[in-house]
PDB file of N, CA, C and O in Angstrom:
ATOM      1  N   MET A   1     118.434  96.026 105.996  1.00  0.00           N
ATOM      2  CA  MET A   1     118.328  97.490 106.050  1.00  0.00           C
ATOM      3  C   MET A   1     118.084  97.700 104.453  1.00  0.00           C
ATOM      4  O   MET A   1     118.361  97.013 103.525  1.00  0.00           O
ATOM      5  N   SER A   2     117.325  98.948 104.386  1.00  0.00           N
ATOM      6  CA  SER A   2     116.953  99.459 103.138  1.00  0.00           C
ATOM      7  C   SER A   2     117.681 100.637 102.819  1.00  0.00           C
ATOM      8  O   SER A   2     118.280 101.307 103.717  1.00  0.00           O
ATOM      9  N   GLU A   3     117.571 101.065 101.575  1.00  0.00           N
ATOM     10  CA  GLU A   3     118.424 102.358 101.153  1.00  0.00           C
ATOM     11  C   GLU A   3     117.350 103.134 100.315  1.00  0.00           C
ATOM     12  O   GLU A   3     116.608 102.748  99.504  1.00  0.00           O
ATOM     13  N   CYS A   4     117.216 104.378 100.834  1.00  0.00           N
ATOM     14  CA  CYS A   4     116.269 105.527 100.320  1.00  0.00           C
ATOM     15  C   CYS A   4     116.749 105.799  98.779  1.00  0.00           C
ATOM     16  O   CYS A   4     117.887 105.965  98.472  1.00  0.00           O
ATOM     17  N   VAL A   5     115.762 105.636  97.997  1.00  0.00           N
ATOM     18  CA  VAL A   5     115.878 105.953  96.535  1.00  0.00           C
ATOM     19  C   VAL A   5     116.226 107.477  96.271  1.00  0.00           C
ATOM     20  O   VAL A   5     116.744 107.723  95.327  1.00  0.00           O
ATOM     21  N   THR A   6     115.875 108.319  97.144  1.00  0.00           N
ATOM     22  CA  THR A   6     116.133 109.729  97.101  1.00  0.00           C
ATOM     23  C   THR A   6     117.477 110.314  97.551  1.00  0.00           C
ATOM     24  O   THR A   6     118.358 110.841  96.893  1.00  0.00           O
ATOM     25  N   CYS A   7     117.727 109.919  99.009  1.00  0.00           N
ATOM     26  CA  CYS A   7     118.946 110.310  99.508  1.00  0.00           C
ATOM     27  C   CYS A   7     120.085 109.245  99.633  1.00  0.00           C
ATOM     28  O   CYS A   7     121.287 109.642  99.942  1.00  0.00           O
ATOM     29  N   GLY A   8     119.858 108.147  99.536  1.00  0.00           N
ATOM     30  CA  GLY A   8     120.677 107.092  99.652  1.00  0.00           C
ATOM     31  C   GLY A   8     121.072 106.472 101.257  1.00  0.00           C
ATOM     32  O   GLY A   8     121.831 105.602 101.313  1.00  0.00           O
ATOM     33  N   LYS A   9     120.236 107.245 102.158  1.00  0.00           N
ATOM     34  CA  LYS A   9     120.432 106.863 103.650  1.00  0.00           C
ATOM     35  C   LYS A   9     119.929 105.436 103.774  1.00  0.00           C
ATOM     36  O   LYS A   9     118.844 105.015 103.159  1.00  0.00           O
ATOM     37  N   SER A  10     120.573 104.600 104.656  1.00  0.00           N
ATOM     38  CA  SER A  10     120.100 103.372 105.124  1.00  0.00           C
ATOM     39  C   SER A  10     119.082 103.634 106.273  1.00  0.00           C
ATOM     40  O   SER A  10     119.191 104.442 106.990  1.00  0.00           O
ATOM     41  N   PHE A  11     118.113 102.807 106.212  1.00  0.00           N
ATOM     42  CA  PHE A  11     117.023 102.874 107.155  1.00  0.00           C
ATOM     43  C   PHE A  11     116.271 101.400 107.302  1.00  0.00           C
ATOM     44  O   PHE A  11     116.468 100.502 106.395  1.00  0.00           O
ATOM     45  N   HIS A  12     115.513 101.307 108.260  1.00  0.00           N
ATOM     46  CA  HIS A  12     114.734  99.979 108.461  1.00  0.00           C
ATOM     47  C   HIS A  12     113.447  99.932 107.855  1.00  0.00           C
ATOM     48  O   HIS A  12     112.566 100.948 108.235  1.00  0.00           O
ATOM     49  N   CYS A  13     113.110  99.183 107.089  1.00  0.00           N
ATOM     50  CA  CYS A  13     111.621  98.866 106.471  1.00  0.00           C
ATOM     51  C   CYS A  13     111.216  97.548 106.812  1.00  0.00           C
ATOM     52  O   CYS A  13     111.729  96.424 106.283  1.00  0.00           O
ATOM     53  N   ALA A  14     110.118  97.323 107.719  1.00  0.00           N
ATOM     54  CA  ALA A  14     109.911  96.238 108.156  1.00  0.00           C
ATOM     55  C   ALA A  14     109.205  95.366 106.840  1.00  0.00           C
ATOM     56  O   ALA A  14     109.677  94.051 106.816  1.00  0.00           O
ATOM     57  N   MET A  15     108.581  95.874 105.941  1.00  0.00           N
ATOM     58  CA  MET A  15     108.164  94.978 104.893  1.00  0.00           C
ATOM     59  C   MET A  15     109.208  94.627 103.854  1.00  0.00           C
ATOM     60  O   MET A  15     109.444  93.502 103.621  1.00  0.00           O
ATOM     61  N   ALA A  16     110.198  95.422 103.405  1.00  0.00           N
ATOM     62  CA  ALA A  16     111.214  95.259 102.468  1.00  0.00           C
ATOM     63  C   ALA A  16     112.150  94.189 103.220  1.00  0.00           C
ATOM     64  O   ALA A  16     112.870  93.549 102.615  1.00  0.00           O
ATOM     65  N   ASP A  17     112.364  94.354 104.577  1.00  0.00           N
ATOM     66  CA  ASP A  17     113.248  93.734 105.300  1.00  0.00           C
ATOM     67  C   ASP A  17     112.870  92.275 105.696  1.00  0.00           C
ATOM     68  O   ASP A  17     113.485  91.626 106.529  1.00  0.00           O
ATOM     69  N   GLY A  18     111.651  91.876 105.204  1.00  0.00           N
ATOM     70  CA  GLY A  18     111.073  90.697 105.643  1.00  0.00           C
ATOM     71  C   GLY A  18     110.533  90.282 107.016  1.00  0.00           C
ATOM     72  O   GLY A  18     110.348  89.215 107.279  1.00  0.00           O
ATOM     73  N   GLU A  19     110.122  91.369 107.602  1.00  0.00           N
ATOM     74  CA  GLU A  19     109.556  91.141 108.974  1.00  0.00           C
ATOM     75  C   GLU A  19     108.028  90.907 108.732  1.00  0.00           C
ATOM     76  O   GLU A  19     107.259  91.930 108.960  1.00  0.00           O
ATOM     77  N   THR A  20     107.618  89.699 108.709  1.00  0.00           N
ATOM     78  CA  THR A  20     106.159  89.541 108.445  1.00  0.00           C
ATOM     79  C   THR A  20     105.438  89.652 109.640  1.00  0.00           C
ATOM     80  O   THR A  20     106.048  89.550 110.859  1.00  0.00           O
ATOM     81  N   GLY A  21     104.326  90.159 109.811  1.00  0.00           N
ATOM     82  CA  GLY A  21     103.448  90.321 110.924  1.00  0.00           C
ATOM     83  C   GLY A  21     103.840  91.664 111.593  1.00  0.00           C
ATOM     84  O   GLY A  21     103.012  91.874 112.566  1.00  0.00           O
ATOM     85  N   GLN A  22     104.758  92.497 111.093  1.00  0.00           N
ATOM     86  CA  GLN A  22     105.077  93.809 111.728  1.00  0.00           C
ATOM     87  C   GLN A  22     104.878  94.816 110.695  1.00  0.00           C
ATOM     88  O   GLN A  22     105.334  94.789 109.569  1.00  0.00           O
ATOM     89  N   ALA A  23     104.049  95.808 111.230  1.00  0.00           N
ATOM     90  CA  ALA A  23     103.726  96.877 110.328  1.00  0.00           C
ATOM     91  C   ALA A  23     105.069  97.836 110.144  1.00  0.00           C
ATOM     92  O   ALA A  23     105.705  97.873 111.162  1.00  0.00           O
ATOM     93  N   CYS A  24     105.028  98.458 109.143  1.00  0.00           N
ATOM     94  CA  CYS A  24     106.266  99.408 108.821  1.00  0.00           C
ATOM     95  C   CYS A  24     105.801 100.734 109.338  1.00  0.00           C
ATOM     96  O   CYS A  24     104.777 101.069 109.413  1.00  0.00           O
ATOM     97  N   TRP A  25     106.851 101.600 109.721  1.00  0.00           N
ATOM     98  CA  TRP A  25     106.777 102.816 110.177  1.00  0.00           C
ATOM     99  C   TRP A  25     105.946 103.747 109.103  1.00  0.00           C
ATOM    100  O   TRP A  25     105.228 104.590 109.400  1.00  0.00           O
ATOM    101  N   CYS A  26     106.081 103.437 107.939  1.00  0.00           N
ATOM    102  CA  CYS A  26     105.297 104.186 106.818  1.00  0.00           C
ATOM    103  C   CYS A  26     104.013 104.142 106.780  1.00  0.00           C
ATOM    104  O   CYS A  26     103.140 105.012 106.308  1.00  0.00           O
ATOM    105  N   THR A  27     103.364 103.120 107.462  1.00  0.00           N
ATOM    106  CA  THR A  27     101.874 102.879 107.484  1.00  0.00           C
ATOM    107  C   THR A  27     101.062 103.927 108.450  1.00  0.00           C
ATOM    108  O   THR A  27      99.896 103.986 108.337  1.00  0.00           O
ATOM    109  N   THR A  28     102.065 104.570 109.328  1.00  0.00           N
ATOM    110  CA  THR A  28     101.435 105.611 110.019  1.00  0.00           C
ATOM    111  C   THR A  28     101.266 107.135 109.322  1.00  0.00           C
ATOM    112  O   THR A  28     100.612 107.842 109.894  1.00  0.00           O
ATOM    113  N   LEU A  29     101.898 107.070 108.223  1.00  0.00           N
ATOM    114  CA  LEU A  29     101.460 108.239 107.409  1.00  0.00           C
ATOM    115  C   LEU A  29     100.286 108.053 106.598  1.00  0.00           C
ATOM    116  O   LEU A  29      99.846 107.299 106.387  1.00  0.00           O
ATOM    117  N   PRO A  30      99.770 109.273 105.988  1.00  0.00           N
ATOM    118  CA  PRO A  30      98.713 109.302 105.263  1.00  0.00           C
ATOM    119  C   PRO A  30      99.195 108.683 103.820  1.00  0.00           C
ATOM    120  O   PRO A  30     100.383 108.510 103.359  1.00  0.00           O
ATOM    121  N   VAL A  31      98.165 108.152 103.127  1.00  0.00           N
ATOM    122  CA  VAL A  31      98.500 107.517 101.961  1.00  0.00           C
ATOM    123  C   VAL A  31      98.832 108.526 100.819  1.00  0.00           C
ATOM    124  O   VAL A  31      98.190 109.588 100.820  1.00  0.00           O
ATOM    125  N   ILE A  32     100.020 108.370 100.200  1.00  0.00           N
ATOM    126  CA  ILE A  32     100.697 109.315  99.256  1.00  0.00           C
ATOM    127  C   ILE A  32     100.286 108.946  97.809  1.00  0.00           C
ATOM    128  O   ILE A  32     100.533 107.706  97.558  1.00  0.00           O
ATOM    129  N   PRO A  33      99.818 109.992  97.052  1.00  0.00           N
ATOM    130  CA  PRO A  33      99.445 109.443  95.632  1.00  0.00           C
ATOM    131  C   PRO A  33     100.701 108.851  94.996  1.00  0.00           C
ATOM    132  O   PRO A  33     101.786 109.394  95.023  1.00  0.00           O
ATOM    133  N   THR A  34     100.661 107.976  94.011  1.00  0.00           N
ATOM    134  CA  THR A  34     101.641 107.312  93.408  1.00  0.00           C
ATOM    135  C   THR A  34     102.418 108.391  92.588  1.00  0.00           C
ATOM    136  O   THR A  34     103.427 108.383  92.314  1.00  0.00           O
ATOM    137  N   SER A  35     101.508 109.460  91.997  1.00  0.00           N
ATOM    138  CA  SER A  35     102.147 110.442  91.212  1.00  0.00           C
ATOM    139  C   SER A  35     103.162 111.169  91.999  1.00  0.00           C
ATOM    140  O   SER A  35     104.178 111.597  91.539  1.00  0.00           O
ATOM    141  N   ALA A  36     102.876 111.568  93.333  1.00  0.00           N
ATOM    142  CA  ALA A  36     103.831 112.237  94.203  1.00  0.00           C
ATOM    143  C   ALA A  36     105.142 111.383  94.313  1.00  0.00           C
ATOM    144  O   ALA A  36     106.159 111.806  94.354  1.00  0.00           O
ATOM    145  N   LEU A  37     104.818 110.111  94.585  1.00  0.00           N
ATOM    146  CA  LEU A  37     106.039 109.273  94.791  1.00  0.00           C
ATOM    147  C   LEU A  37     106.974 109.141  93.447  1.00  0.00           C
ATOM    148  O   LEU A  37     108.155 109.064  93.606  1.00  0.00           O
ATOM    149  N   ALA A  38     106.222 108.882  92.442  1.00  0.00           N
ATOM    150  CA  ALA A  38     106.912 109.031  91.184  1.00  0.00           C
ATOM    151  C   ALA A  38     107.730 110.159  90.765  1.00  0.00           C
ATOM    152  O   ALA A  38     108.999 110.189  90.324  1.00  0.00           O
ATOM    153  N   ASP A  39     107.156 111.373  91.141  1.00  0.00           N
ATOM    154  CA  ASP A  39     107.884 112.595  90.922  1.00  0.00           C
ATOM    155  C   ASP A  39     109.030 112.641  91.784  1.00  0.00           C
ATOM    156  O   ASP A  39     109.942 113.427  91.411  1.00  0.00           O
ATOM    157  N   ALA A  40     109.194 112.026  92.954  1.00  0.00           N
ATOM    158  CA  ALA A  40     110.122 112.017  93.801  1.00  0.00           C
ATOM    159  C   ALA A  40     111.188 111.041  93.658  1.00  0.00           C
ATOM    160  O   ALA A  40     112.307 110.792  94.126  1.00  0.00           O
ATOM    161  N   GLY A  41     111.028 110.267  92.478  1.00  0.00           N
ATOM    162  CA  GLY A  41     112.017 109.151  91.990  1.00  0.00           C
ATOM    163  C   GLY A  41     111.716 107.847  92.356  1.00  0.00           C
ATOM    164  O   GLY A  41     112.375 107.027  91.978  1.00  0.00           O
ATOM    165  N   GLY A  42     110.431 107.636  92.778  1.00  0.00           N
ATOM    166  CA  GLY A  42     110.203 106.242  93.216  1.00  0.00           C
ATOM    167  C   GLY A  42     109.601 105.478  92.013  1.00  0.00           C
ATOM    168  O   GLY A  42     108.853 106.100  91.105  1.00  0.00           O
ATOM    169  N   ASP A  43     109.890 104.247  91.762  1.00  0.00           N
ATOM    170  CA  ASP A  43     109.255 103.592  90.768  1.00  0.00           C
ATOM    171  C   ASP A  43     108.557 102.278  91.285  1.00  0.00           C
ATOM    172  O   ASP A  43     108.144 101.324  90.529  1.00  0.00           O
ATOM    173  N   GLY A  44     108.242 102.186  92.566  1.00  0.00           N
ATOM    174  CA  GLY A  44     107.499 101.104  93.353  1.00  0.00           C
ATOM    175  C   GLY A  44     108.304  99.997  93.560  1.00  0.00           C
ATOM    176  O   GLY A  44     107.708  99.025  94.012  1.00  0.00           O
ATOM    177  N   SER A  45     109.551  99.864  93.298  1.00  0.00           N
ATOM    178  CA  SER A  45     110.346  98.991  93.705  1.00  0.00           C
ATOM    179  C   SER A  45     111.187  99.169  94.859  1.00  0.00           C
ATOM    180  O   SER A  45     111.994  98.070  95.298  1.00  0.00           O
ATOM    181  N   ALA A  46     111.283 100.243  95.483  1.00  0.00           N
ATOM    182  CA  ALA A  46     112.018 100.586  96.586  1.00  0.00           C
ATOM    183  C   ALA A  46     111.385 101.587  97.522  1.00  0.00           C
ATOM    184  O   ALA A  46     110.271 102.111  97.116  1.00  0.00           O
ATOM    185  N   CYS A  47     112.020 101.870  98.548  1.00  0.00           N
ATOM    186  CA  CYS A  47     111.410 102.727  99.664  1.00  0.00           C
ATOM    187  C   CYS A  47     112.075 104.114  99.803  1.00  0.00           C
ATOM    188  O   CYS A  47     113.332 104.152  99.246  1.00  0.00           O
ATOM    189  N   PHE A  48     111.347 104.851 100.544  1.00  0.00           N
ATOM    190  CA  PHE A  48     112.015 106.204 100.831  1.00  0.00           C
ATOM    191  C   PHE A  48     112.147 106.132 102.397  1.00  0.00           C
ATOM    192  O   PHE A  48     111.529 105.475 103.031  1.00  0.00           O
ATOM    193  N   CYS A  49     113.415 106.800 102.827  1.00  0.00           N
ATOM    194  CA  CYS A  49     113.586 106.960 104.338  1.00  0.00           C
ATOM    195  C   CYS A  49     112.443 107.791 104.974  1.00  0.00           C
ATOM    196  O   CYS A  49     111.683 108.468 104.243  1.00  0.00           O
ATOM    197  N   PRO A  50     112.297 107.785 106.408  1.00  0.00           N
ATOM    198  CA  PRO A  50     111.354 108.549 106.901  1.00  0.00           C
ATOM    199  C   PRO A  50     111.500 110.140 106.560  1.00  0.00           C
ATOM    200  O   PRO A  50     110.380 110.517 106.329  1.00  0.00           O
ATOM    201  N   ASP A  51     112.627 110.667 106.611  1.00  0.00           N
ATOM    202  CA  ASP A  51     112.679 112.044 106.367  1.00  0.00           C
ATOM    203  C   ASP A  51     112.251 112.487 104.964  1.00  0.00           C
ATOM    204  O   ASP A  51     111.485 113.333 104.648  1.00  0.00           O
ATOM    205  N   CYS A  52     112.594 111.611 103.883  1.00  0.00           N
ATOM    206  CA  CYS A  52     112.186 111.879 102.624  1.00  0.00           C
ATOM    207  C   CYS A  52     110.686 111.552 102.294  1.00  0.00           C
ATOM    208  O   CYS A  52     109.973 112.486 101.660  1.00  0.00           O
ATOM    209  N   LEU A  53     110.288 110.558 102.858  1.00  0.00           N
ATOM    210  CA  LEU A  53     108.637 110.310 102.736  1.00  0.00           C
ATOM    211  C   LEU A  53     107.939 111.490 103.371  1.00  0.00           C
ATOM    212  O   LEU A  53     106.895 111.748 102.792  1.00  0.00           O
ATOM    213  N   GLN A  54     108.521 111.759 104.572  1.00  0.00           N
ATOM    214  CA  GLN A  54     107.539 112.982 105.148  1.00  0.00           C
ATOM    215  C   GLN A  54     107.651 114.129 104.455  1.00  0.00           C
ATOM    216  O   GLN A  54     106.541 114.847 104.375  1.00  0.00           O
ATOM    217  N   THR A  55     108.737 114.307 103.751  1.00  0.00           N
ATOM    218  CA  THR A  55     109.023 115.543 102.964  1.00  0.00           C
ATOM    219  C   THR A  55     107.986 115.484 101.748  1.00  0.00           C
ATOM    220  O   THR A  55     107.325 116.442 101.342  1.00  0.00           O
ATOM    221  N   ILE A  56     107.929 114.376 101.062  1.00  0.00           N
ATOM    222  CA  ILE A  56     106.903 114.069 100.090  1.00  0.00           C
ATOM    223  C   ILE A  56     105.628 114.293 100.472  1.00  0.00           C
ATOM    224  O   ILE A  56     104.812 114.829  99.745  1.00  0.00           O
ATOM    225  N   ALA A  57     105.212 113.786 101.540  1.00  0.00           N
ATOM    226  CA  ALA A  57     103.992 113.855 101.981  1.00  0.00           C
ATOM    227  C   ALA A  57     103.455 115.456 102.323  1.00  0.00           C
ATOM    228  O   ALA A  57     102.482 115.918 102.033  1.00  0.00           O
ATOM    229  N   ARG A  58     104.565 116.247 102.918  1.00  0.00           N
ATOM    230  CA  ARG A  58     104.189 117.488 103.225  1.00  0.00           C
ATOM    231  C   ARG A  58     104.135 118.252 101.832  1.00  0.00           C
ATOM    232  O   ARG A  58     103.216 119.148 101.844  1.00  0.00           O
ATOM    233  N   GLU A  59     104.939 118.155 100.884  1.00  0.00           N
ATOM    234  CA  GLU A  59     104.897 118.709  99.624  1.00  0.00           C
ATOM    235  C   GLU A  59     103.507 118.392  98.922  1.00  0.00           C
ATOM    236  O   GLU A  59     103.006 119.114  98.046  1.00  0.00           O
ATOM    237  N   ALA A  60     102.929 117.158  99.187  1.00  0.00           N
ATOM    238  CA  ALA A  60     101.706 116.793  98.631  1.00  0.00           C
ATOM    239  C   ALA A  60     100.478 117.403  99.268  1.00  0.00           C
ATOM    240  O   ALA A  60      99.283 117.221  98.949  1.00  0.00           O
ATOM    241  N   GLY A  61     100.848 118.042 100.418  1.00  0.00           N
ATOM    242  CA  GLY A  61      99.808 118.805 101.227  1.00  0.00           C
ATOM    243  C   GLY A  61      98.997 117.944 102.168  1.00  0.00           C
ATOM    244  O   GLY A  61      97.862 117.970 102.795  1.00  0.00           O
ATOM    245  N   LEU A  62      99.917 116.570 102.536  1.00  0.00           N
ATOM    246  CA  LEU A  62      99.248 115.670 103.323  1.00  0.00           C
ATOM    247  C   LEU A  62      99.545 115.755 104.902  1.00  0.00           C
ATOM    248  O   LEU A  62      98.928 115.107 105.654  1.00  0.00           O
ATOM    249  N   LEU A  63     100.602 116.474 105.042  1.00  0.00           N
ATOM    250  CA  LEU A  63     101.060 116.664 106.519  1.00  0.00           C
ATOM    251  C   LEU A  63     101.288 118.340 106.531  1.00  0.00           C
ATOM    252  O   LEU A  63     101.567 119.099 105.660  1.00  0.00           O
ATOM    253  N   PRO A  64     101.268 118.701 107.796  1.00  0.00           N
ATOM    254  CA  PRO A  64     101.540 120.191 107.926  1.00  0.00           C
ATOM    255  C   PRO A  64     102.856 120.408 107.546  1.00  0.00           C
ATOM    256  O   PRO A  64     103.876 119.775 107.777  1.00  0.00           O
ATOM    257  N   PRO A  65     103.191 121.712 107.241  1.00  0.00           N
ATOM    258  CA  PRO A  65     104.452 122.223 106.859  1.00  0.00           C
ATOM    259  C   PRO A  65     105.534 122.151 108.091  1.00  0.00           C
ATOM    260  O   PRO A  65     105.127 122.197 109.166  1.00  0.00           O
TER     261      PRO A  65
END
């Protein structure tokens, strides 16, 4: 299990949890600019949970409100 860098919630990340050959749920979202991820507290070494990553994508204008 992974832990969200924003809210601390545990969630499943196929890539971080070592499931080779399986795409992670996050690959279904639009590509989010690194700057938006950094502004949300990401440093490239950890993941965001589905709720937080969708919020970041919405705030970046990549998903409908």
